[in-house]
Short mmCIF file of N, CA and C in Angstrom, two decimals:
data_model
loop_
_atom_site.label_atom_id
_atom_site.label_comp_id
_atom_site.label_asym_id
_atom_site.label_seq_id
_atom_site.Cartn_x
_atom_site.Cartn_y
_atom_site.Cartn_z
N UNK A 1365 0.84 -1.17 0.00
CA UNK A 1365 0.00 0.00 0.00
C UNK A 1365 0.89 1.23 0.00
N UNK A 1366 0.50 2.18 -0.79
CA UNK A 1366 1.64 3.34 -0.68
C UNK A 1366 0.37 4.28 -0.58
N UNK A 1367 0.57 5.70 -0.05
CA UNK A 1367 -0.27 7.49 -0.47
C UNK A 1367 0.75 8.08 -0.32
N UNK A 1368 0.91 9.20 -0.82
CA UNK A 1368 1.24 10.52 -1.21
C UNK A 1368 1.17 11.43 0.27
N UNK A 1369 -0.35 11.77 0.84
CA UNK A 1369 -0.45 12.22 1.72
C UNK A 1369 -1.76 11.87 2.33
N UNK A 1370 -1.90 10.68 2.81
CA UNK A 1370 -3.22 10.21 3.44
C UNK A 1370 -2.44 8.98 4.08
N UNK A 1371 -3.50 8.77 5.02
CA UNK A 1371 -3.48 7.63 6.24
C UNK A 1371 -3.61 6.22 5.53
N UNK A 1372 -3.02 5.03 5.76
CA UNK A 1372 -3.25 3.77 6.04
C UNK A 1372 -3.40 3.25 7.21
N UNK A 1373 -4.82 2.46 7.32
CA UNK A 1373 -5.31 1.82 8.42
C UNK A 1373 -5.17 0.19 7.69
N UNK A 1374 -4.49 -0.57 8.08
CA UNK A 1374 -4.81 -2.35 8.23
C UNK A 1374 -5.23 -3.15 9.19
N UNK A 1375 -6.48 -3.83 9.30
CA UNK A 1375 -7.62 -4.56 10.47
C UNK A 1375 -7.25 -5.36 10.05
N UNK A 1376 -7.08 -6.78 10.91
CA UNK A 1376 -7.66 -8.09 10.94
C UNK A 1376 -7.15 -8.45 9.80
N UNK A 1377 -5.41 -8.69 9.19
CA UNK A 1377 -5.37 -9.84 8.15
C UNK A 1377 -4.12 -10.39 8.61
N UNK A 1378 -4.46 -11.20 7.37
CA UNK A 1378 -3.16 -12.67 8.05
C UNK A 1378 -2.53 -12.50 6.48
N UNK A 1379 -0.81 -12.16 6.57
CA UNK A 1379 -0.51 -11.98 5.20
C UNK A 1379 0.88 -12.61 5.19
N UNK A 1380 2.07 -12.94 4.59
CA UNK A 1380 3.17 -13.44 4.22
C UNK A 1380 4.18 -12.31 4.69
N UNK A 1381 3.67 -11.28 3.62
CA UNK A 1381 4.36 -9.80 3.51
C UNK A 1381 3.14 -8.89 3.30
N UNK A 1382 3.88 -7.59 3.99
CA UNK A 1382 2.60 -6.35 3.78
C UNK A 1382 3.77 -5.41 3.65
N UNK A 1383 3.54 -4.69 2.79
CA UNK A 1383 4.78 -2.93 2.70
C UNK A 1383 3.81 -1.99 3.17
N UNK A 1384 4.04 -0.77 3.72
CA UNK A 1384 2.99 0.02 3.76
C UNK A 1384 4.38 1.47 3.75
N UNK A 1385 3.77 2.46 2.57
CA UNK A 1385 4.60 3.77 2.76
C UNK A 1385 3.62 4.88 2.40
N UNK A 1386 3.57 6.36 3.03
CA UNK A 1386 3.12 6.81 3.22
C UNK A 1386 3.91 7.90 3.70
N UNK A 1387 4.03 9.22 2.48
CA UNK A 1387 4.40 10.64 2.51
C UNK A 1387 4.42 10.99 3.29
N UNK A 1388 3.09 11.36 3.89
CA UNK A 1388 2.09 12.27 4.59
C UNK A 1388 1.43 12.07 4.91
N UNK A 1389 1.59 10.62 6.05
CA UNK A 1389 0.24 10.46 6.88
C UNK A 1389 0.38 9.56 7.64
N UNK A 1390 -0.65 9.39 8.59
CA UNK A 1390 -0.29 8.34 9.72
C UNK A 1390 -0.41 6.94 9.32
N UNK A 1391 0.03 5.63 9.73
CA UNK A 1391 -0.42 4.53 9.68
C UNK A 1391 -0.58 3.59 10.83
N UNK A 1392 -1.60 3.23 10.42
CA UNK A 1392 -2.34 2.08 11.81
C UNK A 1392 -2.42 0.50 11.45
N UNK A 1393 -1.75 -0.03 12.46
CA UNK A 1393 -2.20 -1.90 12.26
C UNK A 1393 -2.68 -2.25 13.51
N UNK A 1394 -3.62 -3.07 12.95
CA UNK A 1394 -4.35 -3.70 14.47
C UNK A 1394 -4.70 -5.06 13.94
N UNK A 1395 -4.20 -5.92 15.01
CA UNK A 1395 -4.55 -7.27 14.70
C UNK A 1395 -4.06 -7.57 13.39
N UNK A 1396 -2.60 -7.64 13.39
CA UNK A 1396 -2.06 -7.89 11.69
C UNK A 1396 -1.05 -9.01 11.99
N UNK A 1397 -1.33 -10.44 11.16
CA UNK A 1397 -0.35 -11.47 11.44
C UNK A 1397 0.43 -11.53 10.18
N UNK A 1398 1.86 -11.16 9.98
CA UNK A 1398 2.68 -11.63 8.95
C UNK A 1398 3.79 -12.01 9.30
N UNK A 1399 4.60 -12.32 8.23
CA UNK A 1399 5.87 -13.30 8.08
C UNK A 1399 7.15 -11.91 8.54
N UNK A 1400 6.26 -11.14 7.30
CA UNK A 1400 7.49 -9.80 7.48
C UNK A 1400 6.31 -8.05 7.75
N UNK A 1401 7.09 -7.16 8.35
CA UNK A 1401 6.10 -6.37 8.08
C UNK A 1401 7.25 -5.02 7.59
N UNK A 1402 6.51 -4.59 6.76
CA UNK A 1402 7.39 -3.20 6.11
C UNK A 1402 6.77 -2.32 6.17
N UNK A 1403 6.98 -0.99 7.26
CA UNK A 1403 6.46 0.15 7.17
C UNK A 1403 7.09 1.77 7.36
N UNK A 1404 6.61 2.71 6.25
CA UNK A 1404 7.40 3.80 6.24
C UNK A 1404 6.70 4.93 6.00
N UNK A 1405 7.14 5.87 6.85
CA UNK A 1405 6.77 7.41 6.82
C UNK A 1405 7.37 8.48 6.66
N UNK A 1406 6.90 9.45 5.67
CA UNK A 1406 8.46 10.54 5.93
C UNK A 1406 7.67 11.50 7.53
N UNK A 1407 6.60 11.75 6.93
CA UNK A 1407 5.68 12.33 8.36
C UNK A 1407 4.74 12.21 8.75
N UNK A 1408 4.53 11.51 9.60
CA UNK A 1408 3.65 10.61 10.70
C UNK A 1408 3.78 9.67 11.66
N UNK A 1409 2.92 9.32 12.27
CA UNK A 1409 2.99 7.93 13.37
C UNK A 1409 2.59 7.06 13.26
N UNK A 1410 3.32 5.86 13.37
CA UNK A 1410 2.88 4.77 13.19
C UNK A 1410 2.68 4.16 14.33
N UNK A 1411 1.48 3.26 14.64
CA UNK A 1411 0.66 2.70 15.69
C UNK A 1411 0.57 1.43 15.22
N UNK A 1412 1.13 0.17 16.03
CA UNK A 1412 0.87 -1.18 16.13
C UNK A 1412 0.14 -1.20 17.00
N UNK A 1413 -0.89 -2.96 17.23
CA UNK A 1413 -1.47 -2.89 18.07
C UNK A 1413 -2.16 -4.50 17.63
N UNK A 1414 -1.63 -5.01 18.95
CA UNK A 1414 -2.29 -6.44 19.04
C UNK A 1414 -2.29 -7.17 17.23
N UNK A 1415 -0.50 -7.17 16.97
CA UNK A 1415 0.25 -7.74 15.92
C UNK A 1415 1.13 -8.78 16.13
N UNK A 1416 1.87 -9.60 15.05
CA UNK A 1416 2.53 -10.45 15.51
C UNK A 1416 3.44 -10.92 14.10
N UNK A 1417 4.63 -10.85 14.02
CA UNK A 1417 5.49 -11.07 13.06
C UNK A 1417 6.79 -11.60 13.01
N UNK A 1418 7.59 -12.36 12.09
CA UNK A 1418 8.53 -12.48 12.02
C UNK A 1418 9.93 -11.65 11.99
N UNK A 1419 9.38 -10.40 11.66
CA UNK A 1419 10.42 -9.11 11.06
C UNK A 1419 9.38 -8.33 10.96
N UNK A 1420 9.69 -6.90 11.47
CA UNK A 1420 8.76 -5.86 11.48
C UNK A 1420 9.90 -4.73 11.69
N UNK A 1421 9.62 -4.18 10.20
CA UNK A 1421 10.63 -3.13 10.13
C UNK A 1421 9.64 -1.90 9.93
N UNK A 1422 9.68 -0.44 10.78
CA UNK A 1422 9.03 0.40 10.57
C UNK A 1422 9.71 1.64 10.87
N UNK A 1423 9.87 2.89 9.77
CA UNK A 1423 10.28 3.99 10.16
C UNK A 1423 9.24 5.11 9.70
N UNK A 1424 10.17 6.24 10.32
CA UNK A 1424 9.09 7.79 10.54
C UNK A 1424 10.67 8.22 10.55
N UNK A 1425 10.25 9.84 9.52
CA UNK A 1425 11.41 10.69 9.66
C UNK A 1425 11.03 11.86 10.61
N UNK A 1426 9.57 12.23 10.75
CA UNK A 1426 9.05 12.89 11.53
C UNK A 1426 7.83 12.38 12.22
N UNK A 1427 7.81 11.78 13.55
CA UNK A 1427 6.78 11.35 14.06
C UNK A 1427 7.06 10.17 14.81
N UNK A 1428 6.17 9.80 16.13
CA UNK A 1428 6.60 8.70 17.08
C UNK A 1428 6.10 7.29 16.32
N UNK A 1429 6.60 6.23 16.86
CA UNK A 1429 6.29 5.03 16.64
C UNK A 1429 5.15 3.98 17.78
N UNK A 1430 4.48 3.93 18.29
CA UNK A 1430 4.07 3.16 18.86
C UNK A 1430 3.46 1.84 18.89
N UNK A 1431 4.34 1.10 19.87
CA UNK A 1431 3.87 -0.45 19.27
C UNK A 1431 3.22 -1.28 20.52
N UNK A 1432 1.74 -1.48 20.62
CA UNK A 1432 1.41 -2.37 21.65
C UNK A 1432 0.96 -3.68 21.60
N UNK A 1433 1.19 -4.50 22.83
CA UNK A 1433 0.23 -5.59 22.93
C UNK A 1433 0.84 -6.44 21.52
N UNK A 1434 1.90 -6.44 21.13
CA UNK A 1434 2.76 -6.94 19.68
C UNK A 1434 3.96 -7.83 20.14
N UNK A 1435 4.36 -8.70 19.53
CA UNK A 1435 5.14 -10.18 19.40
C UNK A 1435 5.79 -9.51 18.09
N UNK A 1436 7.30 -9.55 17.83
CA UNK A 1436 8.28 -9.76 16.84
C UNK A 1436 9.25 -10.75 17.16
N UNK A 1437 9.32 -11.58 16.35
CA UNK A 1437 10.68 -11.87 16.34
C UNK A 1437 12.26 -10.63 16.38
N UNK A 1438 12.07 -10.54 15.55
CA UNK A 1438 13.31 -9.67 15.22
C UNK A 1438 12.33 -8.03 14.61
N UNK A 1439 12.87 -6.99 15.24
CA UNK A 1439 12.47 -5.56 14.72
C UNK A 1439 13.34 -4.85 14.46
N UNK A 1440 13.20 -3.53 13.76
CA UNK A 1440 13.77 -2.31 13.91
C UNK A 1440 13.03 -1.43 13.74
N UNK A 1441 12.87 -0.23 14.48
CA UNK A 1441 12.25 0.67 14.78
C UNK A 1441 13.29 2.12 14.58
N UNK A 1442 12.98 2.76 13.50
CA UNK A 1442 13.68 4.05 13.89
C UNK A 1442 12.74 5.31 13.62
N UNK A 1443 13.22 6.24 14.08
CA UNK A 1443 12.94 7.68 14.14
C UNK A 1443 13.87 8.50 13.72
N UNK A 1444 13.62 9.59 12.76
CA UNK A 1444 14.50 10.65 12.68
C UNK A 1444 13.70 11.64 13.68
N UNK A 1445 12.79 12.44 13.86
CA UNK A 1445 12.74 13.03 14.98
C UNK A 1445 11.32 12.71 15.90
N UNK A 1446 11.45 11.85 16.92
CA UNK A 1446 10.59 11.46 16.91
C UNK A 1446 10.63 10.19 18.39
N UNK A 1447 9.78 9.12 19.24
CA UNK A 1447 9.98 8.40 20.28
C UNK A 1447 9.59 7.19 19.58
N UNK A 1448 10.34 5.95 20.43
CA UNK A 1448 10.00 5.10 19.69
C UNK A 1448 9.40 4.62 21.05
N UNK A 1449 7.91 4.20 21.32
CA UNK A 1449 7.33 3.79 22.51
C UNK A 1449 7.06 1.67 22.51
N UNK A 1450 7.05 1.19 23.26
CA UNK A 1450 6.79 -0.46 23.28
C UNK A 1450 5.92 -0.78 24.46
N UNK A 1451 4.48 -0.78 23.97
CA UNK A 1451 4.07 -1.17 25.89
C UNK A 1451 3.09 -2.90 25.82
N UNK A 1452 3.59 -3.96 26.68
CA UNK A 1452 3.42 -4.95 26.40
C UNK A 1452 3.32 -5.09 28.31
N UNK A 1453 1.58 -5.74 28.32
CA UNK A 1453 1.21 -5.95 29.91
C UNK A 1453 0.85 -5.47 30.48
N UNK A 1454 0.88 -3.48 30.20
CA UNK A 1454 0.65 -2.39 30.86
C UNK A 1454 1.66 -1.73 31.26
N UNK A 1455 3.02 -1.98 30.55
CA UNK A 1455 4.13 -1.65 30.68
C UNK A 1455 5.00 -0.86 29.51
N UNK A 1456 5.28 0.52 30.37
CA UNK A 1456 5.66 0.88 28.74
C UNK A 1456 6.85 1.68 28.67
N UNK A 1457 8.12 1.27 27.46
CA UNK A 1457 9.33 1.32 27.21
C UNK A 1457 9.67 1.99 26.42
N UNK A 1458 10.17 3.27 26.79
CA UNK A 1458 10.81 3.90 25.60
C UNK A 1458 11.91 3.59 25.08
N UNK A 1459 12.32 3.19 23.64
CA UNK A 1459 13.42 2.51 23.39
C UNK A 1459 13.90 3.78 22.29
#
């Protein structure tokens, strides 16, 4: 999924691979099971939430990351200006 300058929201799928990039706008996953997950922003936030993946790579050049209630194997999370938050239990980690 790519926009220019609008939001991606992904509910409820079960996929291999998902890319998601996005100019100018926020993106949301909830309840997303894949193998790999690819996600990118030049400005916005990206919000996980009750996900689960093998590889979950997600950046923002402007804007926080937040990832809850989520299972990775292996991640990377970056920010150019921006927090990268993790809260799993009711517990929450700024990394």
């Amino acid at each position: 999924f790519s926009t220019g300058a609008g939001n991606i929201v992904v509910t409820n799928v079960i996929t291999d691979m998902i890319e998601m990039n996005s100019g100018a706008g926020n993106i949301l996953i909830k309840s997303l099971t894949a193998v790999e997950i690819d996600c990118n922003t030049g400005v916005g936030n990206i919000d996980v939430f009750n996900s689960t993946a093998e590889q979950a790579d997600c950046n923002s050049g402007i804007g926080n990351i937040s990832v809850s209630e989520s299972h990775f194997d292996r991640h990377e999370f970056d920010t150019g200006i921006g927090k990268v938050n993790y809260k799993n239990n009711g517990k929450t980690v700024e990394l």
